[in-house]
Tab-separated table of C-alpha atoms in Angstrom:
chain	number	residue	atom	x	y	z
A	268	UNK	CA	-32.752	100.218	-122.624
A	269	UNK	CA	-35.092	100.704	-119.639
A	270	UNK	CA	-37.897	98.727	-121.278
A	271	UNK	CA	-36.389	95.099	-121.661
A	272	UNK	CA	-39.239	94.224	-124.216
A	273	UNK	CA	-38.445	96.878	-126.415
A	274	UNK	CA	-34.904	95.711	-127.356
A	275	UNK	CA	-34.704	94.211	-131.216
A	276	UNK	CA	-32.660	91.139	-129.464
A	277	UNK	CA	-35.802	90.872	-126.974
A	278	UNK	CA	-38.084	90.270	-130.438
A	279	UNK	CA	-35.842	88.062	-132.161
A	280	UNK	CA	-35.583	86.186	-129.625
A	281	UNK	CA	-39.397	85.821	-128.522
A	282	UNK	CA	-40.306	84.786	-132.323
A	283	UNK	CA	-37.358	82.207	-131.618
A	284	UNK	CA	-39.250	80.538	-128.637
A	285	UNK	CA	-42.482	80.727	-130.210
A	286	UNK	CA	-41.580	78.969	-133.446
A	287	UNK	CA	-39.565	76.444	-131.503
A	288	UNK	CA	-42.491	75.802	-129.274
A	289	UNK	CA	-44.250	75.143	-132.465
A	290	UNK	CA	-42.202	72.677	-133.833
A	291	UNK	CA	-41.895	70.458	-130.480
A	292	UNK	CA	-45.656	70.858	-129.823
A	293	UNK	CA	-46.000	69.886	-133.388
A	294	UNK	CA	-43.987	66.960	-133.755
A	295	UNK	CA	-44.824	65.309	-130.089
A	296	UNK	CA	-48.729	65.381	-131.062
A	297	UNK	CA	-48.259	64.007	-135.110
A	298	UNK	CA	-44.911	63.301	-135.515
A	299	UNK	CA	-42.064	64.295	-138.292
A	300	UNK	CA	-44.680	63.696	-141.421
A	301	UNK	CA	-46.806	66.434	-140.457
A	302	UNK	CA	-44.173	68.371	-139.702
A	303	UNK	CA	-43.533	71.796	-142.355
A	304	UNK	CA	-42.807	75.115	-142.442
A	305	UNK	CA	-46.394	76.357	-142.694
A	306	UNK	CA	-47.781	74.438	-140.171
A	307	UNK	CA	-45.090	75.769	-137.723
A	308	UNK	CA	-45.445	78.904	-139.059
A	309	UNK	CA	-49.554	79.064	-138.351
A	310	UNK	CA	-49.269	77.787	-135.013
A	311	UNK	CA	-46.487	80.130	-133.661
A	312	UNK	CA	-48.708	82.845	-134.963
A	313	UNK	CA	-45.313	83.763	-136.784
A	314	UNK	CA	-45.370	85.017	-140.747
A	315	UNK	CA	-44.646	82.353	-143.049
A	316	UNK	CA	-41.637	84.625	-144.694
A	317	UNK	CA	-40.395	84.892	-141.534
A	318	UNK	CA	-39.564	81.107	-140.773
A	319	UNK	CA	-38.608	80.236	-144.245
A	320	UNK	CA	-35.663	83.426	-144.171
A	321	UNK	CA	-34.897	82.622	-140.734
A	322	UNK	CA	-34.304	78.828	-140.442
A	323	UNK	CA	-34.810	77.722	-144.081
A	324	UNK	CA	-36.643	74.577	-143.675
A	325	UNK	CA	-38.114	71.719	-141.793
A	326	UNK	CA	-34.106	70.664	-140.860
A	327	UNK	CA	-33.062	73.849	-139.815
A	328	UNK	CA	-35.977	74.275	-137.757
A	329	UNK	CA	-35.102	70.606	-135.765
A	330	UNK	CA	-31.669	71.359	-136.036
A	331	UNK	CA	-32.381	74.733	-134.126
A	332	UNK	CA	-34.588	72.772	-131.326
A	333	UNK	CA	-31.353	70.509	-130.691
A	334	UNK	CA	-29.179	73.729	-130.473
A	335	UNK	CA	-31.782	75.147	-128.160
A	336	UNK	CA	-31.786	72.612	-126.208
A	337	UNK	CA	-28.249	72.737	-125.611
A	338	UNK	CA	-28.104	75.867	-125.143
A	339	UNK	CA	-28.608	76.155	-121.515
A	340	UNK	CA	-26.454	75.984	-118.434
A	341	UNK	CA	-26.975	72.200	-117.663
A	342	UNK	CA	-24.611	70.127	-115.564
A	343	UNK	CA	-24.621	66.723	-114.439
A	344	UNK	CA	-25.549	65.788	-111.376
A	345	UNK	CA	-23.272	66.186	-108.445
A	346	UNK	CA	-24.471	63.281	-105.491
A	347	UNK	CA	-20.989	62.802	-104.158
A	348	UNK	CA	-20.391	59.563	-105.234
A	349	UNK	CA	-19.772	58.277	-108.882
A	350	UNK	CA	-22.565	55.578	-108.805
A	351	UNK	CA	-24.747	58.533	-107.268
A	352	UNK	CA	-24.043	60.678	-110.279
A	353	UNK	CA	-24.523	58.064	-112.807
A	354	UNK	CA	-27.512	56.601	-111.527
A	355	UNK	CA	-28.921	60.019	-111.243
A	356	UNK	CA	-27.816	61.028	-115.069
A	357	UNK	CA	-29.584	57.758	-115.851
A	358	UNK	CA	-32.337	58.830	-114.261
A	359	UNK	CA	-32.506	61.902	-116.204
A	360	UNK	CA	-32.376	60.433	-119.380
A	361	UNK	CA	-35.093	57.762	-118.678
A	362	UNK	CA	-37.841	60.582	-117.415
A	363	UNK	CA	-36.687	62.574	-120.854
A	364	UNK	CA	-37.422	59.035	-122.608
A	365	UNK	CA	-41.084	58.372	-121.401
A	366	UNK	CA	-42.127	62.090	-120.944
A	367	UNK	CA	-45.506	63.107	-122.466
A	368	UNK	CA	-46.007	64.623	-125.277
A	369	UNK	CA	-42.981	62.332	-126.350
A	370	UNK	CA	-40.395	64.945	-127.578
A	371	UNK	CA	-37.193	63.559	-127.186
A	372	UNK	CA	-38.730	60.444	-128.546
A	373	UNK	CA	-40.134	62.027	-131.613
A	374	UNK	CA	-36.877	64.420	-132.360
A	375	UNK	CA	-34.606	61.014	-132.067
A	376	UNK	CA	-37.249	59.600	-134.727
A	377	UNK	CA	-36.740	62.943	-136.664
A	378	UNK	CA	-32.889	62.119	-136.638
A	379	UNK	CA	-33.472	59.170	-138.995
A	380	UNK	CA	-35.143	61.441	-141.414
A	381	UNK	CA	-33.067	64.240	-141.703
A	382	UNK	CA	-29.517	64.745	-141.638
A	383	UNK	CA	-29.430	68.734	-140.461
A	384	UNK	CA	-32.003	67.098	-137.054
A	385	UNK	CA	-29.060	64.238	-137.216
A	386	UNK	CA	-26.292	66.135	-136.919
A	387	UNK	CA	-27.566	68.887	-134.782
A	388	UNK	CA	-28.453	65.988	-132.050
A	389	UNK	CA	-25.050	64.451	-132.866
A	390	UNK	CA	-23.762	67.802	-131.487
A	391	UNK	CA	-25.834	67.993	-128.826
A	392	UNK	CA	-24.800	64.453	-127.039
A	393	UNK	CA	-21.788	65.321	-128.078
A	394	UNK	CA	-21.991	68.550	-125.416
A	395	UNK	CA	-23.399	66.336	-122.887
A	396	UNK	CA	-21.352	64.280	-122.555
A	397	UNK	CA	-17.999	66.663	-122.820
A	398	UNK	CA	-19.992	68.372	-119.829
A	399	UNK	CA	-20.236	64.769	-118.192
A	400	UNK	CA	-16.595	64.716	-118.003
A	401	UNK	CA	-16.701	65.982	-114.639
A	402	UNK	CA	-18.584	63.243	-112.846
A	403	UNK	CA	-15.483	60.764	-113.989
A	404	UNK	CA	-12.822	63.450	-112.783
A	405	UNK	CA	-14.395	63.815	-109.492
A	406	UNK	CA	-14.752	59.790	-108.686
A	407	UNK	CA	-10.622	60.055	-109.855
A	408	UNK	CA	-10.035	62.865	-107.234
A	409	UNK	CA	-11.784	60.729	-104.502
A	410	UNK	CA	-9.776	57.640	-105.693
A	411	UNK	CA	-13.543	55.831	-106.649
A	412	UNK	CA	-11.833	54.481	-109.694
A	413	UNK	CA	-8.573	54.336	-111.278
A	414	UNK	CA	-6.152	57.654	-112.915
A	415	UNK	CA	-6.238	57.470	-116.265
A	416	UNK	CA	-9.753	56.134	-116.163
A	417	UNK	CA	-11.402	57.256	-120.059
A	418	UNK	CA	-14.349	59.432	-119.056
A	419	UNK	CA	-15.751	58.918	-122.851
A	420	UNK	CA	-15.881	54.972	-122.660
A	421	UNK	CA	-17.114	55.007	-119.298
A	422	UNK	CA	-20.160	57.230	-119.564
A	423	UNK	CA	-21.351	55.790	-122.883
A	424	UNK	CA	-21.150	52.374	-121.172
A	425	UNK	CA	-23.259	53.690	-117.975
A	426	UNK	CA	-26.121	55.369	-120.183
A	427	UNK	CA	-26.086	53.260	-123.574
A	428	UNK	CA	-28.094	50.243	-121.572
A	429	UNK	CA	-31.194	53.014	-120.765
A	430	UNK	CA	-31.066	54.003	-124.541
A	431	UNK	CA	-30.975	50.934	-126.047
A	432	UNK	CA	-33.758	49.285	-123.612
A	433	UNK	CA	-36.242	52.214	-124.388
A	434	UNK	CA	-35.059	53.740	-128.102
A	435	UNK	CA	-34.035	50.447	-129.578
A	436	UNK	CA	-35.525	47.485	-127.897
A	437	UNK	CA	-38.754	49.550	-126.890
A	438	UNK	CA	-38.667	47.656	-123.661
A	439	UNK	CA	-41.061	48.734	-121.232
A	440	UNK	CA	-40.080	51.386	-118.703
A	441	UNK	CA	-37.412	49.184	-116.123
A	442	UNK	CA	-36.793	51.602	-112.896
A	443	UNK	CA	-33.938	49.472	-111.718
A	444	UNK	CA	-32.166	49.884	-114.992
A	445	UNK	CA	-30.358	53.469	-114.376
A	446	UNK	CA	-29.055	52.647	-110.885
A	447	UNK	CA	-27.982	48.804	-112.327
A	448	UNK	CA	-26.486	50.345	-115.456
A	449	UNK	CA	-24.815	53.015	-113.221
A	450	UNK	CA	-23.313	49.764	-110.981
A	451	UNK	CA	-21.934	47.773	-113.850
A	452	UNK	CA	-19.734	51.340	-115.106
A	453	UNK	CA	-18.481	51.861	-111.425
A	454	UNK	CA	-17.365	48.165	-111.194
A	455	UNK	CA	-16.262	48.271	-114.615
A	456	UNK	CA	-14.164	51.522	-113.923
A	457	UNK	CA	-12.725	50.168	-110.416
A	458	UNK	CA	-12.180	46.664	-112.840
A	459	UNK	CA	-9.669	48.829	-114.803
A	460	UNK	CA	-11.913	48.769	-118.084
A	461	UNK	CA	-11.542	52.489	-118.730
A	462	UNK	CA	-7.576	52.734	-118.664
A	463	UNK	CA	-5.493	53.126	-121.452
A	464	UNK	CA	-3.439	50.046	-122.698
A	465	UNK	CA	-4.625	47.768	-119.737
B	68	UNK	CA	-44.768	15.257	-155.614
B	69	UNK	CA	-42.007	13.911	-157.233
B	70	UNK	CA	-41.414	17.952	-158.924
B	71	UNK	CA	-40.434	20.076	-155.853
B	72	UNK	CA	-40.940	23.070	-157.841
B	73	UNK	CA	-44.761	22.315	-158.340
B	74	UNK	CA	-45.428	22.252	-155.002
B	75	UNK	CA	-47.496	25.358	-153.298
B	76	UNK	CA	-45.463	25.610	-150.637
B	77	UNK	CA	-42.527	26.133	-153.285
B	78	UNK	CA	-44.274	28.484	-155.181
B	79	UNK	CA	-45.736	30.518	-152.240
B	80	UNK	CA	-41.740	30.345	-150.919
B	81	UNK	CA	-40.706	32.168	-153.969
B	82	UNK	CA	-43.033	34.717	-154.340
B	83	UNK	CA	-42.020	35.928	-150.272
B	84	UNK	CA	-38.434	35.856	-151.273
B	85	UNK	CA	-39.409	37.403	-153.898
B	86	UNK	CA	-41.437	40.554	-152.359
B	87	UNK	CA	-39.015	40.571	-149.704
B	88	UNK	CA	-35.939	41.422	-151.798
B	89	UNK	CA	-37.889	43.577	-152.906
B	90	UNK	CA	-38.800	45.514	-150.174
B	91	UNK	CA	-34.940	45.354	-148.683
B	92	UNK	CA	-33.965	46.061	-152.186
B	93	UNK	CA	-36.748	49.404	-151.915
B	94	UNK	CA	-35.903	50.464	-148.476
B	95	UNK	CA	-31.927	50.635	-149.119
B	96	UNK	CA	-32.163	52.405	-151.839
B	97	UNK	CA	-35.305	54.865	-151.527
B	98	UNK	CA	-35.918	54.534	-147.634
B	99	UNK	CA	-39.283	54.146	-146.015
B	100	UNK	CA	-40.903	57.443	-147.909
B	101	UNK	CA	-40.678	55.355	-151.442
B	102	UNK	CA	-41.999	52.276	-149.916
B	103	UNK	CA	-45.558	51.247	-151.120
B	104	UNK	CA	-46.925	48.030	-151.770
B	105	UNK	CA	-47.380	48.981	-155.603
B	106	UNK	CA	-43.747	50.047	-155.877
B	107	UNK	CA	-42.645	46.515	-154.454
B	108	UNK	CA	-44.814	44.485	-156.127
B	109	UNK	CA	-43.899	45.664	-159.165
B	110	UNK	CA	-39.860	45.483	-158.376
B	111	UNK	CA	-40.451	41.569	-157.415
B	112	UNK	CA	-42.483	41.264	-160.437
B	113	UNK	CA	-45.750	39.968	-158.882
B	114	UNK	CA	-49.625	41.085	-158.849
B	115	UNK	CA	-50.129	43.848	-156.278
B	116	UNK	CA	-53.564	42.227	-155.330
B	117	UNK	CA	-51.040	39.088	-154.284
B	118	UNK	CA	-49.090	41.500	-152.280
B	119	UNK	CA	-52.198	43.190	-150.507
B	120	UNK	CA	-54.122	39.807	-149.996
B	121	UNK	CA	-50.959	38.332	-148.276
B	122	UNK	CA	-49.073	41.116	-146.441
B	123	UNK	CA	-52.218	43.695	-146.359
B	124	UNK	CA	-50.258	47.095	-146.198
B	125	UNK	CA	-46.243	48.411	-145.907
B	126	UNK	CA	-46.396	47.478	-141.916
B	127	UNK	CA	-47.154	44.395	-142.834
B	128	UNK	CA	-44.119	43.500	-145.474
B	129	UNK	CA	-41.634	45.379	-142.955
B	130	UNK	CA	-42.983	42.628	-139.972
B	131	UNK	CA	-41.952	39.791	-142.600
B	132	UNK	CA	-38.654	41.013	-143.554
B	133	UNK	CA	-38.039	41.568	-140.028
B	134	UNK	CA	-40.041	37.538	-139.253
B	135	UNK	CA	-37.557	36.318	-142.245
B	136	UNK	CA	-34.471	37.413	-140.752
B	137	UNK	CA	-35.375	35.346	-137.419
B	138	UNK	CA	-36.166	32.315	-139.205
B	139	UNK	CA	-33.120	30.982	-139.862
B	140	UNK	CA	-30.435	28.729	-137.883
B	141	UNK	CA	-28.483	31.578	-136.460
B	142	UNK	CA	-26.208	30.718	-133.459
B	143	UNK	CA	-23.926	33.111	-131.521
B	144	UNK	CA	-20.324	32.463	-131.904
B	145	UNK	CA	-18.245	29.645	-129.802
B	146	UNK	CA	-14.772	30.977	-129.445
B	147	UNK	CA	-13.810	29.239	-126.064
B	148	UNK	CA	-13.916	32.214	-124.098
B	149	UNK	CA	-16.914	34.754	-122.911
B	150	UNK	CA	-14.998	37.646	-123.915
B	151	UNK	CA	-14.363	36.286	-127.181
B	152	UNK	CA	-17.742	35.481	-128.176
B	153	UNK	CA	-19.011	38.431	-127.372
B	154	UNK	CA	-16.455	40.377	-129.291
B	155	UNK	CA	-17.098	38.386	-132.095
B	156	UNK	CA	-21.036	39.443	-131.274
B	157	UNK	CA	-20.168	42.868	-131.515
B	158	UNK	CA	-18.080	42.744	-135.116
B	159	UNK	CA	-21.081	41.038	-136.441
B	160	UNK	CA	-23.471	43.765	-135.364
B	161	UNK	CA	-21.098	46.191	-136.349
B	162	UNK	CA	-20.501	44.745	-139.610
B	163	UNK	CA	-24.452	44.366	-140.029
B	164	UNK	CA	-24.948	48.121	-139.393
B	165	UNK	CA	-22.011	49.369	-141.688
B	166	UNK	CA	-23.247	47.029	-144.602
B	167	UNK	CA	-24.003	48.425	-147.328
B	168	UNK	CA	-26.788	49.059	-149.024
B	169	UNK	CA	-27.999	49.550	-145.709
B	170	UNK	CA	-30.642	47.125	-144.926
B	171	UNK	CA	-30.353	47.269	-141.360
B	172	UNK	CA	-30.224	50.638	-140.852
B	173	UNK	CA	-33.291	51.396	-143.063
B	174	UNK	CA	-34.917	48.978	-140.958
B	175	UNK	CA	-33.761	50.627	-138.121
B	176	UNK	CA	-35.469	54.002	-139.289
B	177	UNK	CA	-38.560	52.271	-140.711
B	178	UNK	CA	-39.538	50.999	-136.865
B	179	UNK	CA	-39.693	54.267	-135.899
B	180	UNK	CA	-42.500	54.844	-138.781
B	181	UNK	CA	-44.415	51.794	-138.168
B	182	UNK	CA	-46.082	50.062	-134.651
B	183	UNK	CA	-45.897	46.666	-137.054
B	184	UNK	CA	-42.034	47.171	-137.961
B	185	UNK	CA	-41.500	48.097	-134.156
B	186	UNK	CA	-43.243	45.007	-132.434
B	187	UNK	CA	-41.885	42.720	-135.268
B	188	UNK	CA	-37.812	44.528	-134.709
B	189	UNK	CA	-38.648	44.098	-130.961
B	190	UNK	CA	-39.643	40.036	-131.573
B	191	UNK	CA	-36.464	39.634	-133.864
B	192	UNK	CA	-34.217	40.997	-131.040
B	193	UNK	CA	-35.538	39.335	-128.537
B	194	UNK	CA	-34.868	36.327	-130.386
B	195	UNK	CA	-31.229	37.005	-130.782
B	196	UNK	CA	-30.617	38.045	-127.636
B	197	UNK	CA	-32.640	34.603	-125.668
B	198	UNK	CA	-30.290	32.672	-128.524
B	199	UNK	CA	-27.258	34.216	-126.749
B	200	UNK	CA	-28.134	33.199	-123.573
B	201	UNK	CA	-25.742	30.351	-124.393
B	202	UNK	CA	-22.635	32.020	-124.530
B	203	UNK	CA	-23.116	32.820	-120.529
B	204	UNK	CA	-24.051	29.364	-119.572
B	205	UNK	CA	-20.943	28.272	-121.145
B	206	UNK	CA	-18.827	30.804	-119.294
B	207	UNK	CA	-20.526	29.741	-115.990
B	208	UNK	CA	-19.685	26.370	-117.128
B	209	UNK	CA	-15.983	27.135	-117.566
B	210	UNK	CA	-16.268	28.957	-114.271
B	211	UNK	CA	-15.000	32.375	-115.740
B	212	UNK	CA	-18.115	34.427	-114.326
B	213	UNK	CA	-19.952	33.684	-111.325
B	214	UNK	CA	-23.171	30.849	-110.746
B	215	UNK	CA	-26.107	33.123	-111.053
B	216	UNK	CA	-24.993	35.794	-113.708
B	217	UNK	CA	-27.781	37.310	-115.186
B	218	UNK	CA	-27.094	36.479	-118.790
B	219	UNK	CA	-29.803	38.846	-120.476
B	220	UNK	CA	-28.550	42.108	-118.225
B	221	UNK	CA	-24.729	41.033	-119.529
B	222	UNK	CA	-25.674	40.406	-123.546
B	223	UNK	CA	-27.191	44.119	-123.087
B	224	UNK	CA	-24.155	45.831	-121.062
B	225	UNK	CA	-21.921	43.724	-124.256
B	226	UNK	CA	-23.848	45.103	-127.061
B	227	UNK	CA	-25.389	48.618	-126.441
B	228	UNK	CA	-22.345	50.823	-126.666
B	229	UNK	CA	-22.186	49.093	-130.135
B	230	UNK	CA	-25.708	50.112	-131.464
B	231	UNK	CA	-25.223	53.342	-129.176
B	232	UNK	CA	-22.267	54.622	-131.250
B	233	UNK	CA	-23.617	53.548	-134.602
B	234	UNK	CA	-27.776	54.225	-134.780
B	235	UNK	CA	-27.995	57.112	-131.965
B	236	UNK	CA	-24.755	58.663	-132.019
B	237	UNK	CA	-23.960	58.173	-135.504
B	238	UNK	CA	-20.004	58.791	-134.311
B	239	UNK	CA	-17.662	57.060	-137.030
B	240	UNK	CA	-16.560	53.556	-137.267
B	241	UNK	CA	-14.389	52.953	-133.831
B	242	UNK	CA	-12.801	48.980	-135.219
B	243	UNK	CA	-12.149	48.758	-131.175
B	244	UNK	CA	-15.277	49.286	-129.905
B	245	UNK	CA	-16.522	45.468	-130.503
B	246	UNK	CA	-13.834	44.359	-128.462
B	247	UNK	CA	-13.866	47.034	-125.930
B	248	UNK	CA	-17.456	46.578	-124.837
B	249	UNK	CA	-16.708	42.773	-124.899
B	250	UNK	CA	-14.351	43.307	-122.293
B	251	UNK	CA	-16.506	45.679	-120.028
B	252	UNK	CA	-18.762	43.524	-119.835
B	253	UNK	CA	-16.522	40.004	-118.930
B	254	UNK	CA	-14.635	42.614	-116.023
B	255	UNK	CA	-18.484	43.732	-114.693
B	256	UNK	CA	-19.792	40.185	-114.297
B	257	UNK	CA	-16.265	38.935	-113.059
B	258	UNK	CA	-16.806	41.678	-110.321
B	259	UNK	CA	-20.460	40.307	-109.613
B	260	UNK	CA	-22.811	43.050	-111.331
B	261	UNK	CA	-25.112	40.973	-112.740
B	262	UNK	CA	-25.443	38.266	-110.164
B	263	UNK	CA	-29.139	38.360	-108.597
B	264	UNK	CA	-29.398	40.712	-105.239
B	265	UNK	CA	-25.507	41.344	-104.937
């Protein structure tokens, strides 16, 4: 085990990041319809056998992207404040939105066409925002906003305004809109939206 | 004149509702893969050459489904109270995304296909939303928000978590969500987040 490179995991795992390169590089410059096993296969420089026993098809490879992706030791920001934090995750998500070569706008597309990509980014929000958790716990320990404040309700209503704007309505790019949608949660929260049975 | 059926206008009338059905009817069933301008023509029973002369190519009979659905005498609902109305909002979306077949979700999908669906779901949406601007003047009026609320930033914070669960997170039906978001969004302008500069 001196030689790192040499380990079988070391291989497996190097095909892994070339394929998945592939399919991102792929889909951000023509999109889901161009998008097979072959032409992953030929530009990872990866034998076609190889990807087809490995991740099946076009759906396991996007659903193995998503997993990727959350596969990684992320948190959310930590600015000391809970409209810091939200603002900031905001932020996050709007640069991921409008990043060139679009990929998180072209595996969101991929989502509506198949249901492994679907599910595998279902799982993957799901993650982020169990991880998100946090932020809400923290602006309870500092007394920001109210015990018993839902952590679930109140992040989806911080970020849902930046994905709707730039997923749904295909607004153009608003920079006030993470900090504003971050400011309507935090006086939501302290409003006593988030607790249970008020 | 006195034969309302002989008119052009009539005829040309019924072949678009016609080729529309059709194309909802298509898209439903088949999604946005099956849809071709041969396949709908012949569904609504008319010449293709009709169909290509008038809507030209698949973008283009996606924009008038989408140009359809605005043209109509929609108006938001008028419960007496902000967070009524836009709870009722909410059930309506919800109940328009749930529907099935699922004609708004296909259309949904197909924008993400097609730069004509996009600008022409983008138009439609706009629409709606300028059409609800209503519902805040009438809370100003009643004085249960503050002079000044920004109605557009409000009818946003109301309605995303709604298409945020549904279309991107795909989590299951949540019957309290319309209502829930309804009342996050009354508590955040009560507290003055979308008045201008505050």
């Amino acid at each position: 085990m001196t030689n790192p490179t040499a380990r079988p995991g070391g291989r497996t795992a190097r095909i892994r990041a070339q394929v998945l390169d592939a399919v991102r590089a792929e889909l951000a410059e023509h999109g889901y319809d161009s998008l097979t096993v072959d032409t992953v296969a030929a530009r990872a420089g990866v034998h076609r056998t190889t990807v087809y026993r490995r991740w099946g098809d076009v759906g396991g490879l996007l659903a193995d992207v998503y997993d990727a992706a959350g596969d990684d030791d992320w948190e959310p920001p930590d600015t000391g404040s809970l409209h810091g934090d939200l603002a900031a995750l905001n932020e996050e998500i709007q640069a991921a939105m409008v990043m060139r070569p679009p990929i998180m706008e072209a595996l969101i597309a991929a989502s509506f066409r198949s249901e492994a990509a679907a599910d595998a980014q279902r799982r993957l929000w799901e993650d982020r925002y169990v991880r998100c958790e946090v932020i809400v716990e923290r602006a309870i320990g500092r007394a920001e906003i109210p015990p018993g404040t839902g952590a679930r309700r109140l992040l989806v209503t911080a970020t849902a305004p930046v994905y709707h704007h730039l997923v749904l309505l295909r607004a153009p790019l608003d920079p006030a809109l993470p900090a504003d949608a971050a400011r309507t949660a935090v006086l939501a929260a302290v409003a006593g939206a988030f607790t249970e049975g008020s």
